[in-house]
Tab-separated table of C-alpha atoms in Angstrom:
chain	number	residue	atom	x	y	z
A	1	UNK	CA	-33.512	-15.386	-8.069
A	2	UNK	CA	-29.916	-15.921	-10.056
A	3	UNK	CA	-26.794	-18.717	-8.289
A	4	UNK	CA	-25.308	-15.721	-8.324
A	5	UNK	CA	-26.926	-13.162	-5.938
A	6	UNK	CA	-28.168	-16.718	-3.817
A	7	UNK	CA	-24.307	-17.602	-3.636
A	8	UNK	CA	-23.602	-12.838	-2.282
A	9	UNK	CA	-26.869	-13.353	-0.250
A	10	UNK	CA	-25.129	-16.478	2.166
A	11	UNK	CA	-21.558	-14.730	2.248
A	12	UNK	CA	-22.917	-11.576	3.025
A	13	UNK	CA	-24.781	-13.216	5.919
A	14	UNK	CA	-22.468	-15.035	6.879
A	15	UNK	CA	-20.280	-11.946	7.628
A	16	UNK	CA	-22.972	-10.087	9.197
A	17	UNK	CA	-23.026	-12.788	11.976
A	18	UNK	CA	-18.927	-12.918	11.978
A	19	UNK	CA	-18.820	-9.650	12.120
A	20	UNK	CA	-22.044	-8.632	14.898
A	21	UNK	CA	-22.692	-5.838	11.841
A	22	UNK	CA	-26.904	-4.184	11.393
A	23	UNK	CA	-26.313	-4.000	7.931
A	24	UNK	CA	-28.691	-6.200	5.857
A	25	UNK	CA	-27.720	-8.892	4.328
A	26	UNK	CA	-28.646	-7.215	0.850
A	27	UNK	CA	-27.303	-4.182	0.832
A	28	UNK	CA	-24.011	-6.547	2.183
A	29	UNK	CA	-24.740	-8.318	-0.951
A	30	UNK	CA	-24.011	-5.551	-3.521
A	31	UNK	CA	-20.019	-4.701	-2.648
A	32	UNK	CA	-18.759	-7.988	-2.335
A	33	UNK	CA	-17.247	-8.487	-5.459
A	34	UNK	CA	-15.237	-11.627	-6.679
A	35	UNK	CA	-11.593	-12.248	-6.641
A	36	UNK	CA	-11.122	-16.043	-7.343
A	37	UNK	CA	-13.934	-18.362	-8.717
A	38	UNK	CA	-12.858	-21.922	-9.479
A	39	UNK	CA	-15.869	-24.621	-9.526
A	40	UNK	CA	-16.093	-25.722	-5.961
A	41	UNK	CA	-14.554	-22.580	-4.896
A	42	UNK	CA	-14.068	-19.013	-4.284
A	43	UNK	CA	-12.674	-15.894	-2.630
A	44	UNK	CA	-15.025	-12.721	-2.701
A	45	UNK	CA	-13.647	-9.198	-1.022
A	46	UNK	CA	-15.320	-6.158	0.484
A	47	UNK	CA	-14.210	-3.013	2.013
A	48	UNK	CA	-16.102	-1.962	5.837
A	49	UNK	CA	-16.092	0.998	7.316
A	50	UNK	CA	-14.625	-0.153	11.509
A	51	UNK	CA	-12.871	1.436	14.267
A	52	UNK	CA	-9.723	1.810	12.611
A	53	UNK	CA	-11.139	3.378	8.973
A	54	UNK	CA	-12.099	1.527	5.513
A	55	UNK	CA	-11.127	-2.200	6.853
A	56	UNK	CA	-10.664	-5.122	3.715
A	57	UNK	CA	-12.412	-8.782	4.073
A	58	UNK	CA	-11.763	-11.902	2.442
A	59	UNK	CA	-14.826	-14.695	1.999
A	60	UNK	CA	-13.113	-17.829	0.932
A	61	UNK	CA	-16.363	-19.920	0.252
A	62	UNK	CA	-16.146	-23.506	-0.937
A	63	UNK	CA	-18.869	-26.714	-2.018
A	64	UNK	CA	-17.871	-29.476	0.270
A	65	UNK	CA	-18.874	-32.115	-2.323
A	66	UNK	CA	-17.459	-31.194	-5.444
A	67	UNK	CA	-14.577	-32.097	-6.945
A	68	UNK	CA	-12.651	-29.802	-8.858
A	69	UNK	CA	-10.360	-29.849	-11.709
A	70	UNK	CA	-7.832	-31.113	-9.622
A	71	UNK	CA	-9.840	-33.903	-7.947
A	72	UNK	CA	-10.231	-32.572	-4.774
A	73	UNK	CA	-12.911	-31.606	-3.280
A	74	UNK	CA	-14.361	-28.435	-1.537
A	75	UNK	CA	-13.646	-29.864	1.817
A	76	UNK	CA	-10.730	-30.653	1.317
A	77	UNK	CA	-9.703	-27.210	0.397
A	78	UNK	CA	-11.721	-25.630	3.655
A	79	UNK	CA	-9.752	-28.357	5.723
A	80	UNK	CA	-6.290	-27.412	3.937
A	81	UNK	CA	-6.851	-23.365	3.852
A	82	UNK	CA	-7.966	-22.683	7.380
A	83	UNK	CA	-5.314	-25.276	9.346
A	84	UNK	CA	-2.791	-22.926	6.970
A	85	UNK	CA	-4.002	-19.396	7.742
A	86	UNK	CA	-4.996	-20.821	11.311
A	87	UNK	CA	-1.186	-22.311	11.452
A	88	UNK	CA	-0.083	-18.474	9.701
A	89	UNK	CA	-1.699	-16.789	12.547
A	90	UNK	CA	0.294	-19.328	15.335
A	91	UNK	CA	4.239	-18.240	13.495
A	92	UNK	CA	3.542	-14.372	12.317
A	93	UNK	CA	4.061	-15.668	8.960
A	94	UNK	CA	2.816	-13.605	6.145
A	95	UNK	CA	-0.423	-13.669	4.289
A	96	UNK	CA	-4.293	-13.213	5.941
A	97	UNK	CA	-5.215	-13.484	9.157
A	98	UNK	CA	-8.287	-15.956	9.825
A	99	UNK	CA	-11.194	-14.237	11.595
A	100	UNK	CA	-13.912	-16.889	11.505
A	101	UNK	CA	-15.196	-19.465	10.093
A	102	UNK	CA	-18.566	-21.898	9.620
A	103	UNK	CA	-19.292	-24.588	7.850
A	104	UNK	CA	-23.835	-24.768	6.659
A	105	UNK	CA	-25.318	-27.286	4.694
A	106	UNK	CA	-22.999	-28.603	1.950
A	107	UNK	CA	-20.804	-25.199	2.199
A	108	UNK	CA	-18.129	-23.784	4.311
A	109	UNK	CA	-16.723	-20.184	4.888
A	110	UNK	CA	-13.675	-18.307	5.854
A	111	UNK	CA	-13.501	-14.476	7.013
A	112	UNK	CA	-10.173	-13.427	6.656
A	113	UNK	CA	-8.517	-10.132	6.807
A	114	UNK	CA	-4.730	-8.295	6.012
A	115	UNK	CA	-2.403	-8.838	8.348
A	116	UNK	CA	-1.930	-4.753	9.330
A	117	UNK	CA	-6.488	-4.881	9.774
A	118	UNK	CA	-6.295	-7.724	11.694
A	119	UNK	CA	-3.203	-5.943	14.083
A	120	UNK	CA	-5.726	-2.699	14.250
A	121	UNK	CA	-8.862	-4.623	14.752
A	122	UNK	CA	-7.572	-6.651	17.284
A	123	UNK	CA	-4.937	-4.051	18.421
A	124	UNK	CA	-1.698	-5.860	18.732
A	125	UNK	CA	0.772	-3.205	20.008
A	126	UNK	CA	3.365	-2.216	17.362
A	127	UNK	CA	7.187	-3.990	17.781
A	128	UNK	CA	9.444	-1.048	19.255
A	129	UNK	CA	13.109	-2.546	18.511
A	130	UNK	CA	15.906	-1.248	21.313
A	131	UNK	CA	18.859	1.117	19.771
A	132	UNK	CA	21.301	-0.856	18.098
A	133	UNK	CA	24.520	1.022	20.032
A	134	UNK	CA	27.636	-0.719	18.276
A	135	UNK	CA	25.177	-1.260	14.935
A	136	UNK	CA	25.791	-5.468	14.539
A	137	UNK	CA	22.586	-5.640	13.739
A	138	UNK	CA	22.314	-2.786	10.942
A	139	UNK	CA	25.259	-4.652	10.071
A	140	UNK	CA	23.537	-7.843	9.002
A	141	UNK	CA	20.496	-6.974	8.064
A	142	UNK	CA	22.104	-4.498	5.565
A	143	UNK	CA	23.947	-8.265	4.619
A	144	UNK	CA	20.718	-10.478	4.424
A	145	UNK	CA	18.987	-7.771	2.851
A	146	UNK	CA	21.388	-8.151	-0.243
A	147	UNK	CA	21.032	-11.864	-0.430
A	148	UNK	CA	16.835	-11.892	0.344
A	149	UNK	CA	17.339	-8.132	-2.527
A	150	UNK	CA	19.211	-10.930	-5.084
A	151	UNK	CA	16.498	-14.388	-4.309
A	152	UNK	CA	13.886	-12.554	-4.739
A	153	UNK	CA	14.405	-10.597	-7.830
A	154	UNK	CA	15.626	-13.835	-9.285
A	155	UNK	CA	12.364	-15.219	-8.555
A	156	UNK	CA	10.435	-12.548	-10.049
A	157	UNK	CA	12.265	-13.103	-12.775
A	158	UNK	CA	11.892	-16.408	-13.109
A	159	UNK	CA	7.581	-15.897	-12.115
A	160	UNK	CA	8.052	-13.081	-14.847
A	161	UNK	CA	9.233	-15.915	-17.739
A	162	UNK	CA	6.970	-18.484	-16.841
A	163	UNK	CA	3.863	-16.109	-17.309
A	164	UNK	CA	4.608	-14.687	-20.822
A	165	UNK	CA	5.494	-18.476	-21.921
A	166	UNK	CA	1.677	-19.212	-20.808
A	167	UNK	CA	0.889	-16.604	-22.177
A	168	UNK	CA	2.158	-16.893	-25.625
A	169	UNK	CA	1.574	-20.743	-25.473
A	170	UNK	CA	-2.433	-19.535	-25.132
A	171	UNK	CA	-2.638	-17.572	-27.762
A	172	UNK	CA	-2.489	-13.847	-25.472
A	173	UNK	CA	0.027	-10.661	-25.830
A	174	UNK	CA	2.104	-11.227	-23.047
A	175	UNK	CA	2.650	-7.119	-23.309
A	176	UNK	CA	-0.800	-6.037	-23.467
A	177	UNK	CA	-1.168	-5.783	-20.055
A	178	UNK	CA	-4.125	-8.020	-20.019
A	179	UNK	CA	-6.156	-9.991	-16.210
A	180	UNK	CA	-3.644	-12.925	-14.646
A	181	UNK	CA	-5.899	-15.525	-13.759
A	182	UNK	CA	-4.570	-16.432	-10.138
A	183	UNK	CA	-3.345	-19.996	-9.074
A	184	UNK	CA	-3.568	-20.740	-5.737
A	185	UNK	CA	0.073	-19.769	-4.549
A	186	UNK	CA	-0.112	-16.951	-6.645
A	187	UNK	CA	-3.417	-15.237	-5.149
A	188	UNK	CA	-1.400	-15.454	-1.762
A	189	UNK	CA	1.599	-13.769	-3.359
A	190	UNK	CA	-1.760	-10.936	-4.913
A	191	UNK	CA	-3.967	-11.163	-1.250
A	192	UNK	CA	0.154	-10.121	0.286
A	193	UNK	CA	0.921	-7.235	-1.320
A	194	UNK	CA	-2.462	-6.083	-1.713
A	195	UNK	CA	-1.629	-5.062	2.097
A	196	UNK	CA	-0.231	-2.007	2.874
A	197	UNK	CA	2.277	-3.604	5.722
A	198	UNK	CA	3.443	-5.974	3.995
A	199	UNK	CA	6.560	-4.346	2.233
A	200	UNK	CA	6.487	-0.722	3.704
A	201	UNK	CA	9.759	-1.356	5.371
A	202	UNK	CA	10.808	-2.703	2.767
A	203	UNK	CA	10.276	0.540	-0.232
A	204	UNK	CA	10.856	2.308	2.889
A	205	UNK	CA	14.417	1.066	3.374
A	206	UNK	CA	14.978	1.246	-0.472
A	207	UNK	CA	13.850	4.596	-0.733
A	208	UNK	CA	16.266	5.748	2.008
A	209	UNK	CA	19.059	3.722	0.186
A	210	UNK	CA	18.306	5.403	-2.795
A	211	UNK	CA	18.222	8.616	-1.798
A	212	UNK	CA	21.360	7.968	0.412
A	213	UNK	CA	23.417	7.251	-3.001
A	214	UNK	CA	22.481	10.076	-4.525
A	215	UNK	CA	23.730	12.122	-1.758
A	216	UNK	CA	27.458	10.545	-1.755
A	217	UNK	CA	27.673	10.794	-5.638
A	218	UNK	CA	27.021	14.507	-5.085
A	219	UNK	CA	29.686	15.464	-2.503
């Protein structure tokens, strides 16, 4: 049995126990896909049918005694990620939501899902704002959105420039649509964007603004 197959079986058994699934571990293992892999830690993804439809899950896997290129051991990464995920859930910040974790001999696991799937699976209610009778909240929100969008666009430009510079330094063509190997921060960003609830309101707002602006010009 190859090392990767063995790892996938251990991951799927953790998943089966964490979610109280009736599926056989070998069947779950076949559905696991690697998302990010380092010497001492990795992230695997899987989609499963649930009471609210298909839900995405991430399994963080750590080799506790192995040190990475930065000198940090898998245990250090596990402790840091566990604290971050628990803190994120507490303050409702963007990013994955933890469902379970476990420590075995020489390795550790964390099971997480997207905020949208977590809300659906746990039955959390949606926020219902009160009517903004004098338009104050709309005005304040619109002003802050201008600042936030301008800053976000500046950050996106900086990230793209850094990505192009790294690609050129590695002898790659930054315009060829090559696979981007994420660092830790970029992995968090990717998982956030993959969540269908993360920027849904923003996209709806931008679409509404564009359509309304077009109607103004036509009038």
